[in-house]
CSV table of C-alpha atoms in Angstrom, one decimal:
chain,number,residue,atom,x,y,z
A,15,SER,CA,-22.0,-19.5,30.3
A,16,ASP,CA,-19.8,-18.9,33.3
A,17,GLU,CA,-18.0,-22.2,32.6
A,18,LYS,CA,-17.3,-21.3,29.0
A,19,ASN,CA,-16.0,-17.9,30.0
A,20,MET,CA,-13.7,-19.5,32.5
A,21,TRP,CA,-12.2,-21.7,29.9
A,22,LEU,CA,-11.9,-18.8,27.4
A,23,ARG,CA,-10.0,-16.8,30.1
A,24,ALA,CA,-7.8,-19.8,30.8
A,25,ALA,CA,-7.0,-20.3,27.1
A,26,HIS,CA,-6.5,-16.6,26.4
A,27,PRO,CA,-5.3,-14.9,29.6
A,28,ASN,CA,-4.2,-11.7,27.8
A,29,ARG,CA,-7.4,-11.2,25.7
A,30,ALA,CA,-9.1,-8.7,28.1
A,31,ARG,CA,-5.9,-6.6,28.3
A,32,TYR,CA,-5.5,-6.9,24.5
A,33,ARG,CA,-8.9,-5.5,23.9
A,34,GLU,CA,-8.2,-2.6,26.3
A,35,VAL,CA,-5.0,-1.7,24.6
A,36,MET,CA,-6.6,-2.0,21.1
A,37,THR,CA,-9.3,0.4,22.2
A,38,GLN,CA,-6.5,2.9,23.2
A,39,ALA,CA,-4.7,2.3,19.9
A,40,ARG,CA,-7.7,2.8,17.7
A,41,GLU,CA,-8.4,6.1,19.5
A,42,ALA,CA,-4.8,7.2,18.8
A,43,VAL,CA,-5.2,6.2,15.2
A,44,MET,CA,-8.5,8.2,15.0
A,45,HIS,CA,-6.6,11.3,16.3
A,46,GLU,CA,-3.6,10.6,14.1
A,47,SER,CA,-1.3,10.3,17.1
A,48,TRP,CA,1.0,7.9,15.3
A,49,PRO,CA,3.8,7.5,17.8
A,50,THR,CA,1.2,6.7,20.5
A,51,ALA,CA,-0.7,4.4,18.2
A,52,SER,CA,2.4,2.5,17.3
A,53,GLU,CA,3.4,2.1,20.9
A,54,ARG,CA,0.0,0.8,21.9
A,55,LEU,CA,-0.2,-1.5,18.9
A,56,ARG,CA,3.2,-3.0,19.7
A,57,GLN,CA,1.9,-3.8,23.2
A,58,ALA,CA,-1.1,-5.4,21.6
A,59,THR,CA,1.0,-7.6,19.3
A,60,ALA,CA,3.1,-8.7,22.3
A,61,LEU,CA,-0.1,-9.7,24.2
A,62,GLU,CA,-1.7,-11.6,21.3
A,63,PRO,CA,0.9,-12.2,18.6
A,64,ASP,CA,-1.3,-14.5,16.5
A,65,LEU,CA,-4.2,-12.0,16.0
A,66,PRO,CA,-3.8,-10.1,12.7
A,67,ASP,CA,-5.8,-7.0,13.6
A,68,ALA,CA,-3.1,-5.3,15.7
A,69,HIS,CA,-0.4,-6.2,13.2
A,70,PHE,CA,-2.4,-4.6,10.4
A,71,LEU,CA,-3.1,-1.4,12.3
A,72,LEU,CA,0.6,-1.3,13.3
A,73,ALA,CA,1.6,-1.6,9.7
A,74,TYR,CA,-0.8,1.3,8.9
A,75,SER,CA,0.5,3.4,11.7
A,76,GLU,CA,4.1,2.8,10.7
A,77,ARG,CA,3.2,3.7,7.1
A,78,GLN,CA,2.0,7.1,8.3
A,79,ARG,CA,5.4,7.6,10.0
A,80,GLN,CA,7.3,6.4,6.8
A,81,LYS,CA,8.9,3.6,8.7
A,82,TRP,CA,8.9,1.4,5.7
A,83,GLN,CA,10.6,-1.7,6.9
A,84,GLU,CA,8.6,-1.9,10.1
A,85,CYS,CA,5.4,-1.4,8.0
A,86,ALA,CA,6.5,-4.1,5.6
A,87,ARG,CA,7.3,-6.5,8.4
A,88,GLU,CA,4.0,-6.1,10.1
A,89,PHE,CA,2.0,-6.4,6.9
A,90,GLN,CA,3.9,-9.6,6.0
A,91,ARG,CA,2.9,-10.9,9.5
A,92,VAL,CA,-0.7,-10.2,8.7
A,93,THR,CA,-0.6,-12.2,5.5
A,94,GLN,CA,1.1,-15.1,7.3
A,95,LEU,CA,-1.6,-15.1,9.9
A,96,ASP,CA,-4.5,-14.6,7.5
A,97,ALA,CA,-3.9,-14.5,3.8
A,98,ASP,CA,-7.5,-13.3,3.3
A,99,PHE,CA,-7.5,-10.6,6.0
A,100,ASN,CA,-10.3,-8.1,5.4
A,101,PRO,CA,-9.9,-4.8,7.2
A,102,GLN,CA,-13.6,-3.9,6.5
A,103,ALA,CA,-14.7,-7.0,8.4
A,104,ALA,CA,-12.2,-6.3,11.2
A,105,PHE,CA,-12.7,-2.6,11.6
A,106,GLY,CA,-16.0,-1.7,9.9
A,107,ASP,CA,-16.4,0.8,7.1
A,108,ALA,CA,-12.9,2.3,7.2
A,109,ARG,CA,-12.1,3.4,3.6
A,110,GLU,CA,-8.6,4.5,4.5
A,111,LEU,CA,-7.7,1.1,5.9
A,112,GLU,CA,-9.2,-0.6,2.9
A,113,LEU,CA,-7.1,1.5,0.5
A,114,PHE,CA,-4.0,0.8,2.7
A,115,ALA,CA,-4.6,-2.9,2.3
A,116,GLY,CA,-4.2,-2.5,-1.5
A,117,LEU,CA,-2.0,0.5,-2.3
A,118,GLY,CA,-0.2,1.5,0.9
A,119,ALA,CA,0.9,-2.0,1.9
A,120,GLY,CA,2.5,-2.6,-1.4
A,121,ALA,CA,4.4,0.7,-1.2
A,122,CYS,CA,5.6,-0.3,2.3
A,123,LEU,CA,6.9,-3.6,0.8
A,124,ALA,CA,8.7,-1.8,-2.0
A,125,PHE,CA,10.2,1.1,0.0
A,126,GLY,CA,11.1,-1.5,2.7
A,127,GLY,CA,13.2,-3.4,0.2
A,128,PHE,CA,10.7,-6.2,-0.6
A,129,VAL,CA,10.1,-5.2,-4.2
A,130,ASP,CA,9.4,-8.7,-5.5
A,131,GLU,CA,6.8,-9.1,-2.8
A,132,SER,CA,5.2,-5.8,-3.7
A,133,VAL,CA,4.8,-7.0,-7.3
A,134,ALA,CA,3.0,-10.1,-6.0
A,135,HIS,CA,0.9,-8.1,-3.6
A,136,TYR,CA,-0.3,-5.7,-6.3
A,137,ARG,CA,-1.1,-8.5,-8.7
A,138,GLN,CA,-3.0,-10.4,-6.1
A,139,THR,CA,-5.0,-7.2,-5.2
A,140,LEU,CA,-5.9,-6.6,-8.8
A,141,ALA,CA,-6.9,-10.2,-9.2
A,142,ARG,CA,-8.8,-10.6,-6.0
A,143,ARG,CA,-10.5,-7.3,-5.3
A,144,PRO,CA,-13.2,-5.8,-7.5
A,145,VAL,CA,-11.4,-2.4,-7.7
A,146,VAL,CA,-12.4,0.0,-10.4
A,147,GLY,CA,-11.9,3.6,-11.4
A,148,GLN,CA,-9.0,5.7,-9.9
A,149,GLU,CA,-8.0,3.0,-7.4
A,150,ARG,CA,-7.4,0.5,-10.2
A,151,VAL,CA,-5.4,3.1,-12.1
A,152,GLU,CA,-3.2,3.7,-9.0
A,153,LEU,CA,-2.7,0.0,-8.5
A,154,ARG,CA,-1.5,-0.3,-12.2
A,155,TRP,CA,0.8,2.6,-11.6
A,156,PHE,CA,2.3,1.3,-8.4
A,157,LEU,CA,2.7,-2.2,-9.9
A,158,GLY,CA,4.4,-0.7,-12.9
A,159,ASP,CA,6.8,1.2,-10.6
A,160,SER,CA,7.7,-1.9,-8.7
A,161,LEU,CA,8.4,-3.8,-11.9
A,162,HIS,CA,10.3,-0.7,-13.2
A,163,ALA,CA,12.5,-0.8,-10.0
A,164,LEU,CA,13.3,-4.4,-10.7
A,165,GLY,CA,14.4,-3.6,-14.3
A,166,ARG,CA,11.5,-5.5,-15.8
A,167,LEU,CA,10.8,-2.7,-18.3
A,168,ASP,CA,8.5,-4.6,-20.7
A,169,GLU,CA,6.2,-5.6,-17.9
A,170,ALA,CA,6.3,-2.1,-16.3
A,171,ILE,CA,5.4,-0.4,-19.7
A,172,ARG,CA,2.5,-2.8,-20.1
A,173,GLU,CA,1.1,-1.9,-16.6
A,174,TYR,CA,1.5,1.8,-17.2
A,175,GLN,CA,-0.3,1.4,-20.6
A,176,ARG,CA,-3.1,-0.6,-18.9
A,177,GLY,CA,-3.5,2.1,-16.3
A,178,LEU,CA,-3.7,4.8,-19.0
A,179,GLU,CA,-6.2,2.7,-21.0
A,180,GLN,CA,-8.3,2.6,-17.8
A,181,VAL,CA,-8.2,6.4,-17.6
A,182,ARG,CA,-9.3,6.6,-21.2
A,183,LEU,CA,-12.1,4.0,-21.0
A,184,GLU,CA,-13.6,5.5,-17.8
A,185,ARG,CA,-13.0,9.1,-18.8
A,186,LEU,CA,-11.0,9.7,-15.6
A,187,PRO,CA,-8.9,12.9,-15.1
A,188,ALA,CA,-5.5,12.9,-17.0
A,189,HIS,CA,-2.8,11.2,-14.9
A,190,LEU,CA,0.4,13.2,-15.1
A,191,MET,CA,2.5,10.9,-13.0
A,192,LEU,CA,1.5,7.7,-14.9
A,193,ASN,CA,2.4,9.4,-18.2
A,194,PHE,CA,5.7,10.5,-16.8
A,195,ALA,CA,6.5,7.0,-15.4
A,196,LEU,CA,5.7,5.6,-18.9
A,197,ALA,CA,8.0,8.1,-20.5
A,198,VAL,CA,10.9,7.2,-18.2
A,199,ALA,CA,10.4,3.4,-18.7
A,200,LEU,CA,10.2,3.8,-22.5
A,201,ASP,CA,13.4,5.9,-22.5
A,202,ARG,CA,15.2,3.4,-20.4
A,203,ASP,CA,14.0,0.7,-22.8
A,204,GLY,CA,15.5,2.5,-25.7
A,205,GLN,CA,12.1,3.6,-27.2
A,206,THR,CA,13.1,7.3,-27.4
A,207,ALA,CA,10.4,8.5,-29.8
A,208,LYS,CA,7.6,6.9,-27.8
A,209,ALA,CA,9.1,8.3,-24.6
A,210,TRP,CA,8.9,11.8,-26.0
A,211,ASP,CA,5.3,11.2,-27.0
A,212,ALA,CA,4.4,10.1,-23.5
A,213,LEU,CA,6.3,13.1,-22.0
A,214,GLU,CA,4.5,15.6,-24.2
A,215,ILE,CA,1.2,14.1,-23.0
A,216,ALA,CA,2.3,14.5,-19.4
A,217,LEU,CA,3.3,18.1,-20.0
A,218,ALA,CA,0.0,18.8,-21.8
A,219,SER,CA,-1.9,17.4,-18.8
A,220,ASP,CA,-0.1,19.6,-16.3
A,221,ALA,CA,-2.8,22.1,-15.4
A,222,SER,CA,-1.1,23.6,-12.3
A,223,GLU,CA,2.0,25.7,-12.6
A,224,GLY,CA,5.1,24.2,-11.2
A,225,LEU,CA,3.7,20.6,-10.9
A,226,THR,CA,5.8,19.2,-13.7
A,227,SER,CA,9.0,20.3,-12.1
A,228,SER,CA,8.0,18.6,-8.8
A,229,VAL,CA,7.2,15.4,-10.7
A,230,PHE,CA,10.6,15.5,-12.3
A,231,ALA,CA,12.2,15.8,-8.9
A,232,GLN,CA,10.3,12.8,-7.6
A,233,HIS,CA,11.1,10.6,-10.6
A,234,VAL,CA,9.5,7.1,-10.3
A,235,LEU,CA,8.3,5.5,-7.1
A,236,PHE,CA,10.7,2.9,-5.7
A,237,LEU,CA,13.4,3.7,-8.3
A,238,PRO,CA,16.6,5.5,-7.2
A,239,SER,CA,16.8,8.9,-8.8
A,240,ALA,CA,20.3,8.1,-10.0
A,241,ASP,CA,18.8,5.4,-12.3
A,242,VAL,CA,16.6,8.0,-14.0
A,243,ASP,CA,18.9,11.0,-14.3
């Protein structure tokens, strides 16, 4: 009714402008115009700071720009506002955003310096979302790397092994990076023979020339290369 709309406008005077800015922001995201998207989304969060949608999209946009701390900060704001935020409910069938809510947000937390929080995030995602296949393997890998960066080697090794077991059970393609991460963790844990076994498997699974050397250059996610050399 007109009276209801009047009260809604009075309670949320910025809502109409917020929707307009969000439309512009989503168009920028669709065209991968990340600086423009981030600018519009910051405007949206200023207009309606307690709505999680804009904070989530801003975290996603900052992830594309590799602005890790900004991404982490915005994602943490999302979880503060709505611990059960569902990007599919908010934005429709957007697979990239759904993947970001699991894998990408945890990477932002880790690269942004919130590694303990990334561990909690990955564990919650594995417990709460019915993820299977390659996505579950990736979550195990990223969780293992977060634990690895914290020096919790026994836990990291367990997660890497769980990921590789998932690969075996579901007959997924060989996972070079996961085998390599396991080799590094085993070596750091003093399990040299097992580390060599994992490394040999990684080398055997390298089907593209030059890939192994690039993996060695990357080391392990979230772990300073000086800790691996």
